[in-house]
Amino acid sequence: MSTQSAQGDQTFPTRRATEQQASSPWRVRLAAAAMLLFVVMGVWYSLAVPPFEAPDELFHYAFARHLAQGNPLPIQSPSVEAPWEQEGSQAPLYYWLVGRLTAPIDQGDFEALNVRNPRANIGDPLFPGNKNFMLHSAATRPLQDSNLALHVGRWFSLLLGVVTLLFSYLTARIVFPLSSWLPLAALLILATIPQFTFISAALNNDNLINAASAVVIFWLARLLSRALRTEAPPAIWEWLVLGALLGVAALSKLQGLGLYLLSALAGLFLAWRVRDWRLPLRALLPVALPAIAIAGWWYWRNHTLYGDWSGVGNLLANNGRRDDPLTLAGFWREFRGLRYSFWGLFGWFNILLPQWIYAALDSVTVLALAGLGIGAGRRLRWATLASPRRAAILLVAVWALLSLALLLYWTIQATGSQGRLLFPGIGAFVILLVMGLDVWLRRLPTRFATFAWALLPALLASASIYALAVLLPTSYRAPAPVTVIPPTATPLDVVYGEAGQLRLLAIELPDRRYMAGEAAPVTLYLQAPAPVDNDYQLFIQFLDEHGEEVANLTSHPGWGRNPTTLWRPGAIYADSYPVRIEPTMANWAPLWAKVYVGFVDPATEKSGRFPIIARNAAGDEIVPFVSQVAISPRTAPTLEDATAIGAEFGAVIQLTAYRLEQGAAAAGGDELAVTLQWDARSAPATDYTAFVQLRGEDGAVIVGHDQAPAGDRFPTRLWRSGDRVVNHVTLSLPDDAPPGRYTLWVGLYETASAGALRLPITQTGNHRTGDGEVALAEIDVAASPGR
């Protein structure tokens, strides 16, 4: 190929193409530095992430441990629970390798380590707590026994990550043959992607398929490049190597089967370019034999056991099949999580980076895609696929598209789409990203272009450092004890448990009104006088006047990070929670909710979750209602089809309207139902009771009802201007009520006065009034039908 055509085939400008190969020692040193940075970050992740706090790591480890103990491959069944869960349906090579590495390590303490957080927040990064999948993630654990075996598996995965980096870099050198810097840019970007480093530092079979895919892509790019450059077909040994690599990929994960299709397409492309249509037939046997020898037995086992050679049906049965068809709108909702979890979404998909980082990375992605479109448009006008470089670009692009197609296929069938499922093609995606960005950055002066290229890996590396130094510690580390309870807290002394294992010393709840749907910040000050043998879940409930929940938060203390067995005796822990109030609570009146705080008896966790006993300072058994909180409904109630009245009592409470449910006629023995609408004009100074009385013409009361306007739900001393209460009153007429015309009277009196101090009428409306009372209606009462 001529120099001119080679330069025209390069995305770098001609002046930069003269750099063709910066000194090889410098290139090697820079590549080594990028890989060293990756290893350092990976080791940091492996030590900062508590055991099994990477997605599915618990199940991957359990599978590897099962094989390390000399057991055969498990036979999967959705009806049989196993510690490896759905991972037991995965291709076994990664687990066998980790099992061989960890077999000499005593892993007998696994059951003690395998204690899950029953309130773990999986897949909801916006939920503020319970990020820890395992209950005791805050505990410091030495590198021994099961924890050592886990970390050996993590470090083996990290080595596979280095393999992925190395061969992605070598592929980038084939794609960018005239530049030393673009392959290094691709390497550095890949080495600093936080999610890739996080997964590479976890015990996860994704790492083997990532490495196998990177090696296969490089080998295919090499075969195409050499064959097109020399116009000679690959040697038999090269096809044999490809077959062995494909076998390893297929025994690593089902995604490896996509590489078979890619290899077939590459073989057909090569046959077309060299005009040798027998080439695929000559390559078939040397590729198929090692591939079948390495992986064929496992697919035959799937067919024999499950009637499904791929095992996908069995994997979905254990993993969770999508119940509803995936729609375009549904995929778009999941697409955000897919993007986030490609760049960095830690823990069990519940620890987010700052939003601006995702926005910046989205912008970079869009910019790169636009650059790829522009570059492809230019090349399509004049380029052919004759050059080795363009063949390598095509190979990378096709693998990126196949990776997306494989993810879409999985997402259509299974619940949840995750960015790490694209990592078998991560080298291809990063190479295309660099190619697209170069279309724009090559227009800049060299000095500015160099600075611009450094920005993306700097951002990615900084995101990892922030995750390692801030996000992960705050998500898993137990809160430190406090030395002083603030004066704003209300002192308490509630003792829980027969032996007084736990104490609630104080509660802090801001004295303000909350709206239904809001979260009320509650802080509890807790203590254990002695070591605690059980892990007790804490609950905070807001209860209405009937004892029904309007808010409930249940968690192990510290939002799951500080289970009671980890408490230091005598230490005081400030436990803060946003307790979210149900948005759909009854709206007929505001609510003065009781705050109920207790601990769940672990022995009843599966049989009803009953609280442990609570006592006061005197030793008396109590129901621990430790505070109260005022809650307003989201919408004020409205009394429909009502009669306006507008009577105002003491210039603070107005009886706005009423409704007679059965009209103005009744008979002895009937129930007379009346609904009243009360509105607060200002804040009442005390509690008032409403009376509703049916009186005869002589003033005698034949039936009456005395109750606060909101009953036990919301005393009037808590009312404020704008509050509204719509309450229902039922008067049961005596059977012997004399027939005649009666008047229905309503008024208010100070509760403490037992009716002696009525609120005066300060605005009458159009109705007759008396001493602190207003007449609503005349009721005609007939004789009881039974008389």
mmCIF file with all atom_site columns, C-alpha atoms in Angstrom, residues 620-719:
data_model
loop_
_atom_site.group_PDB
_atom_site.id
_atom_site.type_symbol
_atom_site.label_atom_id
_atom_site.label_alt_id
_atom_site.label_comp_id
_atom_site.label_asym_id
_atom_site.label_entity_id
_atom_site.label_seq_id
_atom_site.pdbx_PDB_ins_code
_atom_site.Cartn_x
_atom_site.Cartn_y
_atom_site.Cartn_z
_atom_site.occupancy
_atom_site.B_iso_or_equiv
_atom_site.pdbx_formal_charge
_atom_site.auth_seq_id
_atom_site.auth_comp_id
_atom_site.auth_asym_id
_atom_site.auth_atom_id
_atom_site.pdbx_PDB_model_num
ATOM 1   C CA . ASP A 1 620 ? -44.005 -1.472 83.414 1.00 0.00 ? 620 ASP A CA 1
ATOM 2   C CA . GLU A 1 621 ? -44.793 -3.102 80.086 1.00 0.00 ? 621 GLU A CA 1
ATOM 3   C CA . ILE A 1 622 ? -45.876 -0.487 77.547 1.00 0.00 ? 622 ILE A CA 1
ATOM 4   C CA . VAL A 1 623 ? -46.732 0.027  73.924 1.00 0.00 ? 623 VAL A CA 1
ATOM 5   C CA . PRO A 1 624 ? -43.928 2.439  73.021 1.00 0.00 ? 624 PRO A CA 1
ATOM 6   C CA . PHE A 1 625 ? -45.761 5.422  71.586 1.00 0.00 ? 625 PHE A CA 1
ATOM 7   C CA . VAL A 1 626 ? -42.857 7.805  71.971 1.00 0.00 ? 626 VAL A CA 1
ATOM 8   C CA . SER A 1 627 ? -44.035 10.947 70.172 1.00 0.00 ? 627 SER A CA 1
ATOM 9   C CA . GLN A 1 628 ? -46.716 12.379 67.907 1.00 0.00 ? 628 GLN A CA 1
ATOM 10  C CA . VAL A 1 629 ? -46.625 14.141 64.570 1.00 0.00 ? 629 VAL A CA 1
ATOM 11  C CA . ALA A 1 630 ? -49.142 16.387 62.806 1.00 0.00 ? 630 ALA A CA 1
ATOM 12  C CA . ILE A 1 631 ? -50.014 15.422 59.213 1.00 0.00 ? 631 ILE A CA 1
ATOM 13  C CA . SER A 1 632 ? -52.151 17.267 56.688 1.00 0.00 ? 632 SER A CA 1
ATOM 14  C CA . PRO A 1 633 ? -53.867 15.462 53.808 1.00 0.00 ? 633 PRO A CA 1
ATOM 15  C CA . ARG A 1 634 ? -52.669 16.254 50.296 1.00 0.00 ? 634 ARG A CA 1
ATOM 16  C CA . THR A 1 635 ? -56.096 17.599 49.351 1.00 0.00 ? 635 THR A CA 1
ATOM 17  C CA . ALA A 1 636 ? -58.719 19.175 51.587 1.00 0.00 ? 636 ALA A CA 1
ATOM 18  C CA . PRO A 1 637 ? -62.045 17.336 51.759 1.00 0.00 ? 637 PRO A CA 1
ATOM 19  C CA . THR A 1 638 ? -65.132 18.866 50.166 1.00 0.00 ? 638 THR A CA 1
ATOM 20  C CA . LEU A 1 639 ? -68.689 18.301 51.344 1.00 0.00 ? 639 LEU A CA 1
ATOM 21  C CA . GLU A 1 640 ? -70.795 17.815 48.230 1.00 0.00 ? 640 GLU A CA 1
ATOM 22  C CA . ASP A 1 641 ? -74.534 18.562 47.985 1.00 0.00 ? 641 ASP A CA 1
ATOM 23  C CA . ALA A 1 642 ? -74.372 20.446 51.270 1.00 0.00 ? 642 ALA A CA 1
ATOM 24  C CA . THR A 1 643 ? -76.306 23.358 52.742 1.00 0.00 ? 643 THR A CA 1
ATOM 25  C CA . ALA A 1 644 ? -74.132 26.407 53.379 1.00 0.00 ? 644 ALA A CA 1
ATOM 26  C CA . ILE A 1 645 ? -74.361 27.884 56.864 1.00 0.00 ? 645 ILE A CA 1
ATOM 27  C CA . GLY A 1 646 ? -71.315 30.080 57.591 1.00 0.00 ? 646 GLY A CA 1
ATOM 28  C CA . ALA A 1 647 ? -71.692 30.183 61.398 1.00 0.00 ? 647 ALA A CA 1
ATOM 29  C CA . GLU A 1 648 ? -68.464 31.245 63.088 1.00 0.00 ? 648 GLU A CA 1
ATOM 30  C CA . PHE A 1 649 ? -67.549 30.313 66.656 1.00 0.00 ? 649 PHE A CA 1
ATOM 31  C CA . GLY A 1 650 ? -65.240 32.591 68.611 1.00 0.00 ? 650 GLY A CA 1
ATOM 32  C CA . ALA A 1 651 ? -63.760 33.903 65.344 1.00 0.00 ? 651 ALA A CA 1
ATOM 33  C CA . VAL A 1 652 ? -61.588 30.782 65.188 1.00 0.00 ? 652 VAL A CA 1
ATOM 34  C CA . ILE A 1 653 ? -63.735 27.905 63.855 1.00 0.00 ? 653 ILE A CA 1
ATOM 35  C CA . GLN A 1 654 ? -66.457 28.106 61.246 1.00 0.00 ? 654 GLN A CA 1
ATOM 36  C CA . LEU A 1 655 ? -69.236 25.607 60.656 1.00 0.00 ? 655 LEU A CA 1
ATOM 37  C CA . THR A 1 656 ? -69.262 26.102 56.903 1.00 0.00 ? 656 THR A CA 1
ATOM 38  C CA . ALA A 1 657 ? -71.848 23.587 55.703 1.00 0.00 ? 657 ALA A CA 1
ATOM 39  C CA . TYR A 1 658 ? -73.861 20.528 56.642 1.00 0.00 ? 658 TYR A CA 1
ATOM 40  C CA . ARG A 1 659 ? -75.731 17.725 54.947 1.00 0.00 ? 659 ARG A CA 1
ATOM 41  C CA . LEU A 1 660 ? -78.621 15.630 56.255 1.00 0.00 ? 660 LEU A CA 1
ATOM 42  C CA . GLU A 1 661 ? -78.064 12.181 54.815 1.00 0.00 ? 661 GLU A CA 1
ATOM 43  C CA . GLN A 1 662 ? -81.731 11.063 55.093 1.00 0.00 ? 662 GLN A CA 1
ATOM 44  C CA . GLY A 1 663 ? -83.410 14.416 54.659 1.00 0.00 ? 663 GLY A CA 1
ATOM 45  C CA . ALA A 1 664 ? -85.457 16.367 57.235 1.00 0.00 ? 664 ALA A CA 1
ATOM 46  C CA . ALA A 1 665 ? -87.849 13.581 58.209 1.00 0.00 ? 665 ALA A CA 1
ATOM 47  C CA . ALA A 1 666 ? -87.370 10.620 60.539 1.00 0.00 ? 666 ALA A CA 1
ATOM 48  C CA . ALA A 1 667 ? -89.281 8.270  62.820 1.00 0.00 ? 667 ALA A CA 1
ATOM 49  C CA . GLY A 1 668 ? -88.709 6.922  66.274 1.00 0.00 ? 668 GLY A CA 1
ATOM 50  C CA . GLY A 1 669 ? -85.943 4.291  66.240 1.00 0.00 ? 669 GLY A CA 1
ATOM 51  C CA . ASP A 1 670 ? -84.332 5.736  63.100 1.00 0.00 ? 670 ASP A CA 1
ATOM 52  C CA . GLU A 1 671 ? -80.751 6.892  62.815 1.00 0.00 ? 671 GLU A CA 1
ATOM 53  C CA . LEU A 1 672 ? -80.335 10.528 61.898 1.00 0.00 ? 672 LEU A CA 1
ATOM 54  C CA . ALA A 1 673 ? -77.042 11.023 60.052 1.00 0.00 ? 673 ALA A CA 1
ATOM 55  C CA . VAL A 1 674 ? -75.569 14.487 59.629 1.00 0.00 ? 674 VAL A CA 1
ATOM 56  C CA . THR A 1 675 ? -72.248 15.470 58.035 1.00 0.00 ? 675 THR A CA 1
ATOM 57  C CA . LEU A 1 676 ? -70.557 18.696 59.137 1.00 0.00 ? 676 LEU A CA 1
ATOM 58  C CA . GLN A 1 677 ? -67.816 20.734 57.476 1.00 0.00 ? 677 GLN A CA 1
ATOM 59  C CA . TRP A 1 678 ? -65.612 22.689 59.870 1.00 0.00 ? 678 TRP A CA 1
ATOM 60  C CA . ASP A 1 679 ? -62.988 25.224 58.741 1.00 0.00 ? 679 ASP A CA 1
ATOM 61  C CA . ALA A 1 680 ? -60.345 26.846 60.918 1.00 0.00 ? 680 ALA A CA 1
ATOM 62  C CA . ARG A 1 681 ? -60.230 30.648 60.561 1.00 0.00 ? 681 ARG A CA 1
ATOM 63  C CA . SER A 1 682 ? -57.308 30.991 62.967 1.00 0.00 ? 682 SER A CA 1
ATOM 64  C CA . ALA A 1 683 ? -55.440 28.799 65.439 1.00 0.00 ? 683 ALA A CA 1
ATOM 65  C CA . PRO A 1 684 ? -57.637 27.721 68.386 1.00 0.00 ? 684 PRO A CA 1
ATOM 66  C CA . ALA A 1 685 ? -56.083 28.184 71.802 1.00 0.00 ? 685 ALA A CA 1
ATOM 67  C CA . THR A 1 686 ? -57.379 24.949 73.323 1.00 0.00 ? 686 THR A CA 1
ATOM 68  C CA . ASP A 1 687 ? -59.338 21.786 72.674 1.00 0.00 ? 687 ASP A CA 1
ATOM 69  C CA . TYR A 1 688 ? -63.021 22.118 71.840 1.00 0.00 ? 688 TYR A CA 1
ATOM 70  C CA . THR A 1 689 ? -65.810 19.578 71.761 1.00 0.00 ? 689 THR A CA 1
ATOM 71  C CA . ALA A 1 690 ? -68.682 19.807 69.297 1.00 0.00 ? 690 ALA A CA 1
ATOM 72  C CA . PHE A 1 691 ? -72.185 18.959 70.431 1.00 0.00 ? 691 PHE A CA 1
ATOM 73  C CA . VAL A 1 692 ? -74.997 17.951 68.104 1.00 0.00 ? 692 VAL A CA 1
ATOM 74  C CA . GLN A 1 693 ? -78.440 17.837 69.765 1.00 0.00 ? 693 GLN A CA 1
ATOM 75  C CA . LEU A 1 694 ? -81.975 17.202 68.608 1.00 0.00 ? 694 LEU A CA 1
ATOM 76  C CA . ARG A 1 695 ? -84.371 19.201 70.772 1.00 0.00 ? 695 ARG A CA 1
ATOM 77  C CA . GLY A 1 696 ? -88.082 19.550 70.979 1.00 0.00 ? 696 GLY A CA 1
ATOM 78  C CA . GLU A 1 697 ? -90.032 22.816 71.040 1.00 0.00 ? 697 GLU A CA 1
ATOM 79  C CA . ASP A 1 698 ? -89.739 22.825 74.833 1.00 0.00 ? 698 ASP A CA 1
ATOM 80  C CA . GLY A 1 699 ? -85.934 22.694 74.603 1.00 0.00 ? 699 GLY A CA 1
ATOM 81  C CA . ALA A 1 700 ? -85.686 19.137 75.874 1.00 0.00 ? 700 ALA A CA 1
ATOM 82  C CA . VAL A 1 701 ? -82.918 17.072 74.299 1.00 0.00 ? 701 VAL A CA 1
ATOM 83  C CA . ILE A 1 702 ? -84.166 13.743 73.000 1.00 0.00 ? 702 ILE A CA 1
ATOM 84  C CA . VAL A 1 703 ? -80.813 12.677 71.588 1.00 0.00 ? 703 VAL A CA 1
ATOM 85  C CA . GLY A 1 704 ? -77.332 14.219 71.424 1.00 0.00 ? 704 GLY A CA 1
ATOM 86  C CA . HIS A 1 705 ? -73.743 13.533 70.565 1.00 0.00 ? 705 HIS A CA 1
ATOM 87  C CA . ASP A 1 706 ? -70.628 15.189 72.022 1.00 0.00 ? 706 ASP A CA 1
ATOM 88  C CA . GLN A 1 707 ? -67.249 14.738 70.337 1.00 0.00 ? 707 GLN A CA 1
ATOM 89  C CA . ALA A 1 708 ? -64.383 16.865 69.083 1.00 0.00 ? 708 ALA A CA 1
ATOM 90  C CA . PRO A 1 709 ? -64.928 17.861 65.439 1.00 0.00 ? 709 PRO A CA 1
ATOM 91  C CA . ALA A 1 710 ? -62.175 15.462 64.333 1.00 0.00 ? 710 ALA A CA 1
ATOM 92  C CA . GLY A 1 711 ? -62.755 13.004 67.149 1.00 0.00 ? 711 GLY A CA 1
ATOM 93  C CA . ASP A 1 712 ? -59.541 11.429 68.420 1.00 0.00 ? 712 ASP A CA 1
ATOM 94  C CA . ARG A 1 713 ? -57.845 12.105 65.105 1.00 0.00 ? 713 ARG A CA 1
ATOM 95  C CA . PHE A 1 714 ? -56.855 15.734 65.448 1.00 0.00 ? 714 PHE A CA 1
ATOM 96  C CA . PRO A 1 715 ? -57.554 17.901 68.544 1.00 0.00 ? 715 PRO A CA 1
ATOM 97  C CA . THR A 1 716 ? -58.535 21.503 67.858 1.00 0.00 ? 716 THR A CA 1
ATOM 98  C CA . ARG A 1 717 ? -55.540 22.957 69.750 1.00 0.00 ? 717 ARG A CA 1
ATOM 99  C CA . LEU A 1 718 ? -53.421 21.801 66.774 1.00 0.00 ? 718 LEU A CA 1
ATOM 100 C CA . TRP A 1 719 ? -55.610 23.387 64.129 1.00 0.00 ? 719 TRP A CA 1
#
